[in-house]
Amino acid sequence: MPYNPNFNLDAVLETLGTVNNGFTEGSPEDEALRIAAVALLYVRDIQKLEEYRDYFQRFFTHRPVVAAHVFPTRADADAWLGSGKARDGELVSIAGQGFTVIQALHELKFIRTPLPEELSR
């Protein structure tokens, strides 16, 4: 699936809103989706959307996206997550699926983040 730097911002914001409807207000997911939406609105409001589109395209076309760690099972990944070695923002592969480590309240968690090879299947 190719990345479209000419995405429709209003459609993206609408999608974020739809996804957000599935989460409880005040939850970490609700907060993350609101932050993402407001960040996009900010970029548009300061008239930097075209610069962001250029950055977006360069990010996906020039920067390889690879998992920092590969785990055969979720149990192995959870053990690593609890070991204190994981860092917020790290991309990992668990049984062939991508996840990003996030700081959620007082603990680290995994959030689903498809790897490029998953998107091209």
Coordinates of N, CA, C and O in Angstrom, one line a residue:
M1 N 0.9 -1.2 0.0 CA 0.0 0.0 0.0 C 0.9 1.2 0.0 O 1.6 1.5 0.9
P2 N 0.9 2.0 -1.0 CA 1.7 3.2 -1.1 C 1.2 4.3 -0.2 O 0.0 4.4 0.1
Y3 N 2.1 5.1 0.3 CA 1.7 6.3 1.2 C 1.4 7.4 0.3 O 2.1 7.8 -0.6
N4 N 0.3 8.1 0.6 CA -0.2 9.2 -0.2 C 0.1 10.5 0.4 O -0.6 10.9 1.4
P5 N 1.1 11.3 0.0 CA 1.4 12.5 0.6 C 0.3 13.6 0.3 O 0.3 14.6 1.0
N6 N -0.5 13.3 -0.6 CA -1.6 14.3 -0.9 C -2.9 13.9 -0.3 O -4.0 14.1 -0.8
F7 N -2.8 13.3 0.9 CA -4.0 12.9 1.7 C -4.9 14.0 1.9 O -4.5 15.2 2.0
N8 N -6.2 13.7 2.0 CA -7.2 14.7 2.3 C -7.3 14.9 3.8 O -7.7 14.0 4.5
L9 N -6.8 16.0 4.3 CA -6.7 16.2 5.7 C -8.1 16.1 6.4 O -8.2 15.5 7.5
D10 N -9.1 16.6 5.8 CA -10.5 16.5 6.4 C -10.9 15.0 6.6 O -11.5 14.6 7.6
A11 N -10.6 14.2 5.6 CA -10.9 12.8 5.6 C -10.1 12.1 6.7 O -10.6 11.3 7.4
V12 N -8.8 12.5 6.9 CA -8.0 11.9 7.9 C -8.6 12.3 9.3 O -8.7 11.4 10.2
L13 N -8.9 13.5 9.5 CA -9.5 14.0 10.8 C -10.8 13.3 11.1 O -11.1 12.9 12.2
E14 N -11.6 13.1 10.0 CA -12.9 12.4 10.2 C -12.6 10.9 10.6 O -13.3 10.4 11.5
T15 N -11.7 10.3 10.0 CA -11.3 8.9 10.4 C -10.8 8.8 11.8 O -11.2 7.9 12.5
L16 N -10.0 9.8 12.2 CA -9.5 9.8 13.6 C -10.7 9.9 14.5 O -10.7 9.3 15.6
G17 N -11.6 10.8 14.2 CA -12.8 10.9 15.0 C -13.6 9.7 15.1 O -14.1 9.3 16.2
T18 N -13.8 9.0 14.0 CA -14.5 7.7 14.0 C -13.8 6.7 14.9 O -14.5 6.0 15.6
V19 N -12.5 6.6 14.7 CA -11.8 5.6 15.5 C -11.9 6.0 17.0 O -12.1 5.1 17.8
N20 N -11.8 7.3 17.3 CA -11.8 7.7 18.7 C -13.2 7.4 19.3 O -13.2 7.2 20.5
N21 N -14.3 7.3 18.6 CA -15.6 7.0 19.1 C -15.6 5.6 19.8 O -16.4 5.4 20.7
G22 N -14.6 4.7 19.5 CA -14.5 3.4 20.1 C -13.8 3.4 21.4 O -13.7 2.3 22.1
F23 N -13.3 4.5 21.9 CA -12.6 4.6 23.1 C -13.3 5.5 24.2 O -13.9 6.5 23.8
T24 N -13.1 5.1 25.4 CA -13.7 5.9 26.5 C -13.0 7.3 26.6 O -11.7 7.4 26.5
E25 N -13.8 8.3 26.8 CA -13.2 9.7 26.9 C -12.2 9.7 28.1 O -12.5 9.1 29.2
G26 N -11.1 10.2 27.9 CA -10.0 10.3 28.9 C -9.1 9.1 28.9 O -8.1 9.1 29.7
S27 N -9.3 8.1 28.1 CA -8.4 6.9 28.1 C -7.2 7.3 27.3 O -7.1 8.3 26.6
P28 N -6.1 6.6 27.5 CA -4.8 6.9 26.8 C -5.0 6.9 25.3 O -4.4 7.7 24.6
E29 N -5.9 6.0 24.7 CA -6.2 6.0 23.3 C -6.9 7.3 22.9 O -6.5 7.9 21.8
D30 N -7.9 7.7 23.7 CA -8.6 8.9 23.4 C -7.6 10.1 23.4 O -7.6 10.9 22.4
E31 N -6.7 10.2 24.3 CA -5.8 11.3 24.4 C -4.8 11.2 23.2 O -4.6 12.3 22.6
A32 N -4.3 10.1 22.8 CA -3.4 9.9 21.7 C -4.1 10.4 20.4 O -3.5 11.1 19.6
L33 N -5.3 10.0 20.2 CA -6.0 10.3 18.9 C -6.3 11.8 18.9 O -6.2 12.5 17.9
R34 N -6.6 12.4 20.0 CA -6.9 13.9 20.1 C -5.6 14.6 19.8 O -5.6 15.6 19.1
I35 N -4.5 14.2 20.4 CA -3.2 14.8 20.2 C -2.9 14.8 18.7 O -2.4 15.8 18.1
A36 N -3.0 13.6 18.0 CA -2.7 13.5 16.6 C -3.6 14.4 15.8 O -3.1 15.1 14.9
A37 N -4.9 14.5 16.1 CA -5.8 15.4 15.3 C -5.4 16.8 15.5 O -5.4 17.6 14.5
V38 N -5.2 17.2 16.7 CA -4.8 18.6 17.0 C -3.5 19.0 16.3 O -3.3 20.1 15.8
A39 N -2.6 18.1 16.3 CA -1.3 18.3 15.7 C -1.5 18.6 14.2 O -0.9 19.5 13.6
L40 N -2.4 17.8 13.5 CA -2.6 18.0 12.1 C -3.4 19.4 11.9 O -3.0 20.1 11.0
L41 N -4.3 19.7 12.8 CA -4.9 21.0 12.7 C -4.0 22.2 12.8 O -4.0 23.2 12.1
Y42 N -3.0 22.0 13.8 CA -2.0 23.0 14.0 C -1.2 23.2 12.8 O -0.9 24.4 12.3
V43 N -0.7 22.1 12.1 CA 0.1 22.2 10.9 C -0.7 23.0 9.8 O -0.1 23.8 9.2
R44 N -2.0 22.7 9.7 CA -2.8 23.4 8.7 C -2.9 24.9 9.1 O -2.8 25.8 8.3
D45 N -3.2 25.2 10.4 CA -3.5 26.5 10.9 C -2.2 27.4 10.7 O -2.4 28.6 10.4
I46 N -1.1 26.9 10.9 CA 0.1 27.7 10.7 C 0.6 27.7 9.3 O 1.7 28.2 9.0
Q47 N -0.2 27.1 8.4 CA 0.1 27.1 7.0 C 1.4 26.4 6.6 O 2.2 26.8 5.8
K48 N 1.6 25.2 7.2 CA 2.8 24.4 7.0 C 2.4 23.0 6.4 O 3.2 22.1 6.4
L49 N 1.1 22.9 6.0 CA 0.6 21.6 5.5 C 1.5 21.1 4.3 O 1.8 19.9 4.3
E50 N 1.8 22.0 3.4 CA 2.6 21.5 2.3 C 4.0 21.0 2.7 O 4.5 20.1 2.2
E51 N 4.6 21.7 3.7 CA 5.9 21.3 4.2 C 5.7 19.9 4.9 O 6.6 19.1 4.7
Y52 N 4.6 19.8 5.6 CA 4.4 18.5 6.2 C 4.2 17.4 5.2 O 4.7 16.3 5.3
R53 N 3.5 17.7 4.1 CA 3.3 16.7 3.0 C 4.6 16.3 2.4 O 4.9 15.1 2.2
D54 N 5.6 17.2 2.3 CA 6.9 16.9 1.8 C 7.6 16.0 2.8 O 8.3 15.0 2.4
Y55 N 7.6 16.3 4.0 CA 8.2 15.6 5.1 C 7.6 14.2 5.1 O 8.3 13.2 5.2
F56 N 6.3 14.1 5.1 CA 5.6 12.8 5.1 C 6.1 11.9 4.0 O 6.4 10.7 4.2
Q57 N 6.2 12.4 2.8 CA 6.6 11.6 1.6 C 8.1 11.2 1.8 O 8.4 10.1 1.6
R58 N 8.9 12.1 2.2 CA 10.4 11.8 2.5 C 10.5 10.7 3.6 O 11.3 9.8 3.5
F59 N 9.7 10.8 4.6 CA 9.8 9.9 5.7 C 9.5 8.5 5.2 O 10.2 7.6 5.6
F60 N 8.5 8.3 4.4 CA 8.2 6.9 4.0 C 9.0 6.5 2.7 O 9.0 5.3 2.5
T61 N 9.5 7.4 2.0 CA 10.3 6.9 0.8 C 11.8 6.9 1.0 O 12.4 6.2 0.2
H62 N 12.3 7.6 1.9 CA 13.7 7.6 2.1 C 14.2 7.0 3.4 O 15.4 6.8 3.6
R63 N 13.4 6.7 4.3 CA 13.8 6.2 5.6 C 13.2 4.8 5.8 O 12.0 4.6 5.9
P64 N 14.1 3.8 5.7 CA 13.6 2.4 5.9 C 13.0 2.3 7.3 O 13.5 2.7 8.3
V65 N 11.8 1.6 7.3 CA 11.2 1.3 8.6 C 11.4 -0.1 8.9 O 11.0 -1.1 8.2
V66 N 12.2 -0.3 10.0 CA 12.6 -1.7 10.4 C 12.3 -1.8 11.9 O 12.5 -0.9 12.6
A67 N 12.0 -3.0 12.3 CA 11.8 -3.3 13.7 C 13.1 -3.4 14.4 O 14.1 -3.9 13.9
A68 N 13.2 -2.7 15.5 CA 14.4 -2.7 16.4 C 14.6 -4.1 17.0 O 15.8 -4.5 17.3
H69 N 13.5 -4.8 17.3 CA 13.6 -6.1 17.9 C 12.6 -7.0 17.3 O 11.5 -6.6 16.9
V70 N 12.9 -8.3 17.2 CA 12.0 -9.3 16.6 C 11.8 -10.4 17.6 O 12.7 -10.9 18.2
F71 N 10.5 -10.7 17.9 CA 10.1 -11.7 18.9 C 9.3 -12.7 18.2 O 8.3 -12.4 17.5
P72 N 9.5 -14.0 18.5 CA 8.7 -15.0 17.9 C 7.3 -15.1 18.5 O 6.4 -15.6 17.8
T73 N 7.2 -14.8 19.8 CA 5.9 -14.9 20.4 C 5.6 -13.6 21.2 O 6.5 -12.8 21.6
R74 N 4.3 -13.4 21.6 CA 3.9 -12.3 22.4 C 4.5 -12.4 23.8 O 4.9 -11.5 24.4
A75 N 4.6 -13.7 24.3 CA 5.1 -13.9 25.6 C 6.6 -13.4 25.7 O 7.0 -12.8 26.7
D76 N 7.3 -13.7 24.6 CA 8.7 -13.2 24.6 C 8.8 -11.7 24.6 O 9.6 -11.1 25.3
A77 N 7.9 -11.1 23.8 CA 7.9 -9.6 23.7 C 7.4 -9.0 25.1 O 8.0 -8.0 25.5
D78 N 6.4 -9.6 25.7 CA 6.0 -9.1 27.0 C 7.1 -9.2 28.0 O 7.3 -8.3 28.9
A79 N 7.9 -10.3 28.0 CA 9.0 -10.5 28.9 C 10.0 -9.4 28.7 O 10.5 -8.8 29.7
W80 N 10.3 -9.1 27.5 CA 11.3 -8.0 27.2 C 10.7 -6.6 27.6 O 11.4 -5.8 28.2
L81 N 9.4 -6.4 27.4 CA 8.8 -5.2 27.8 C 8.9 -4.9 29.3 O 9.1 -3.8 29.7
G82 N 8.7 -6.0 30.0 CA 8.8 -5.9 31.5 C 10.2 -5.9 32.0 O 10.5 -5.7 33.2
S83 N 11.2 -6.1 31.2 CA 12.6 -6.2 31.6 C 13.3 -4.9 31.9 O 14.3 -4.8 32.5
G84 N 12.6 -3.8 31.5 CA 13.2 -2.5 31.7 C 14.1 -2.1 30.5 O 14.7 -1.0 30.5
K85 N 14.3 -2.9 29.5 CA 15.1 -2.6 28.3 C 14.4 -1.8 27.2 O 15.0 -1.2 26.4
A86 N 13.0 -2.0 27.2 CA 12.2 -1.3 26.2 C 12.2 0.2 26.4 O 12.3 0.7 27.5
R87 N 12.1 0.9 25.3 CA 12.0 2.4 25.3 C 10.8 2.8 24.5 O 10.5 2.3 23.4
D88 N 10.2 3.9 25.0 CA 9.1 4.5 24.3 C 9.4 4.8 22.9 O 10.5 5.4 22.6
G89 N 8.6 4.4 21.9 CA 8.8 4.7 20.5 C 9.5 3.6 19.7 O 9.5 3.7 18.5
E90 N 10.0 2.6 20.4 CA 10.6 1.5 19.7 C 9.6 0.7 18.9 O 8.5 0.4 19.3
L91 N 10.0 0.4 17.6 CA 9.2 -0.5 16.8 C 9.7 -1.9 16.9 O 10.9 -2.1 16.8
V92 N 8.8 -2.8 17.1 CA 9.1 -4.2 17.3 C 8.2 -5.1 16.4 O 7.2 -4.7 16.0
S93 N 8.7 -6.3 16.1 CA 7.9 -7.3 15.4 C 7.6 -8.4 16.3 O 8.6 -9.0 17.0
I94 N 6.4 -8.8 16.4 CA 5.9 -9.9 17.3 C 5.2 -10.9 16.4 O 4.1 -10.6 15.9
A95 N 5.8 -12.0 16.2 CA 5.1 -13.1 15.4 C 4.7 -12.5 14.0 O 3.7 -12.8 13.5
G96 N 5.6 -11.7 13.4 CA 5.4 -11.2 12.1 C 4.5 -9.9 12.1 O 4.2 -9.4 11.0
Q97 N 4.1 -9.4 13.2 CA 3.2 -8.2 13.2 C 4.0 -7.1 13.9 O 4.7 -7.3 14.9
G98 N 3.8 -5.8 13.4 CA 4.5 -4.7 14.0 C 3.8 -4.1 15.1 O 2.5 -4.0 15.2
F99 N 4.5 -3.6 16.1 CA 4.0 -2.9 17.3 C 5.0 -1.8 17.7 O 6.2 -2.0 17.5
T100 N 4.5 -0.7 18.3 CA 5.3 0.3 18.8 C 5.2 0.3 20.3 O 4.0 0.2 20.8
V101 N 6.3 0.5 21.0 CA 6.2 0.6 22.5 C 5.8 2.0 22.8 O 6.3 3.0 22.2
I102 N 4.8 2.1 23.7 CA 4.3 3.4 24.1 C 4.3 3.5 25.6 O 4.1 2.5 26.3
Q103 N 4.5 4.7 26.1 CA 4.4 5.0 27.6 C 2.9 5.3 27.8 O 2.4 6.3 27.4
A104 N 2.2 4.4 28.6 CA 0.8 4.6 28.9 C 0.7 4.6 30.4 O 0.8 3.6 31.1
L105 N 0.4 5.8 30.8 CA 0.3 6.1 32.3 C 1.6 5.7 33.0 O 2.6 6.3 32.8
H106 N 1.6 4.6 33.7 CA 2.7 4.3 34.5 C 3.4 3.0 34.0 O 4.2 2.4 34.7
E107 N 3.1 2.6 32.8 CA 3.7 1.4 32.2 C 3.9 1.5 30.7 O 3.3 2.3 30.1
L108 N 4.8 0.7 30.2 CA 5.0 0.6 28.8 C 4.0 -0.4 28.2 O 3.7 -1.5 28.9
K109 N 3.5 -0.2 27.0 CA 2.6 -1.1 26.4 C 2.9 -1.1 24.9 O 3.6 -0.3 24.4
F110 N 2.3 -2.1 24.2 CA 2.5 -2.2 22.8 C 1.2 -1.7 22.1 O 0.1 -1.9 22.6
I111 N 1.4 -0.9 21.0 CA 0.3 -0.5 20.2 C 0.5 -1.0 18.8 O 1.7 -0.9 18.3
R112 N -0.5 -1.5 18.2 CA -0.3 -2.1 16.8 C 0.1 -1.1 15.8 O -0.5 0.0 15.7
T113 N 1.2 -1.4 15.1 CA 1.7 -0.5 14.1 C 2.2 -1.4 12.9 O 3.3 -2.0 13.0
P114 N 1.4 -1.6 11.9 CA 1.8 -2.4 10.8 C 3.1 -2.1 10.2 O 3.4 -0.9 10.0
L115 N 3.9 -3.1 10.0 CA 5.2 -3.0 9.3 C 5.0 -2.8 7.8 O 3.9 -3.3 7.3
P116 N 5.9 -2.2 7.1 CA 5.7 -2.1 5.6 C 5.4 -3.4 4.9 O 4.6 -3.4 4.0
E117 N 6.1 -4.4 5.3 CA 5.8 -5.7 4.7 C 4.4 -6.3 4.9 O 3.9 -7.0 4.1
E118 N 3.8 -5.9 6.0 CA 2.4 -6.3 6.3 C 1.5 -5.5 5.3 O 0.5 -6.1 4.9
L119 N 1.8 -4.3 5.1 CA 0.9 -3.4 4.2 C 1.0 -3.8 2.8 O 0.1 -3.6 2.0
S120 N 2.1 -4.5 2.4 CA 2.2 -4.9 1.0 C 1.7 -6.3 0.7 O 1.7 -6.7 -0.4
R121 N 1.1 -6.9 1.7 CA 0.6 -8.3 1.5 C -0.7 -8.3 0.8 O -1.5 -7.4 0.9

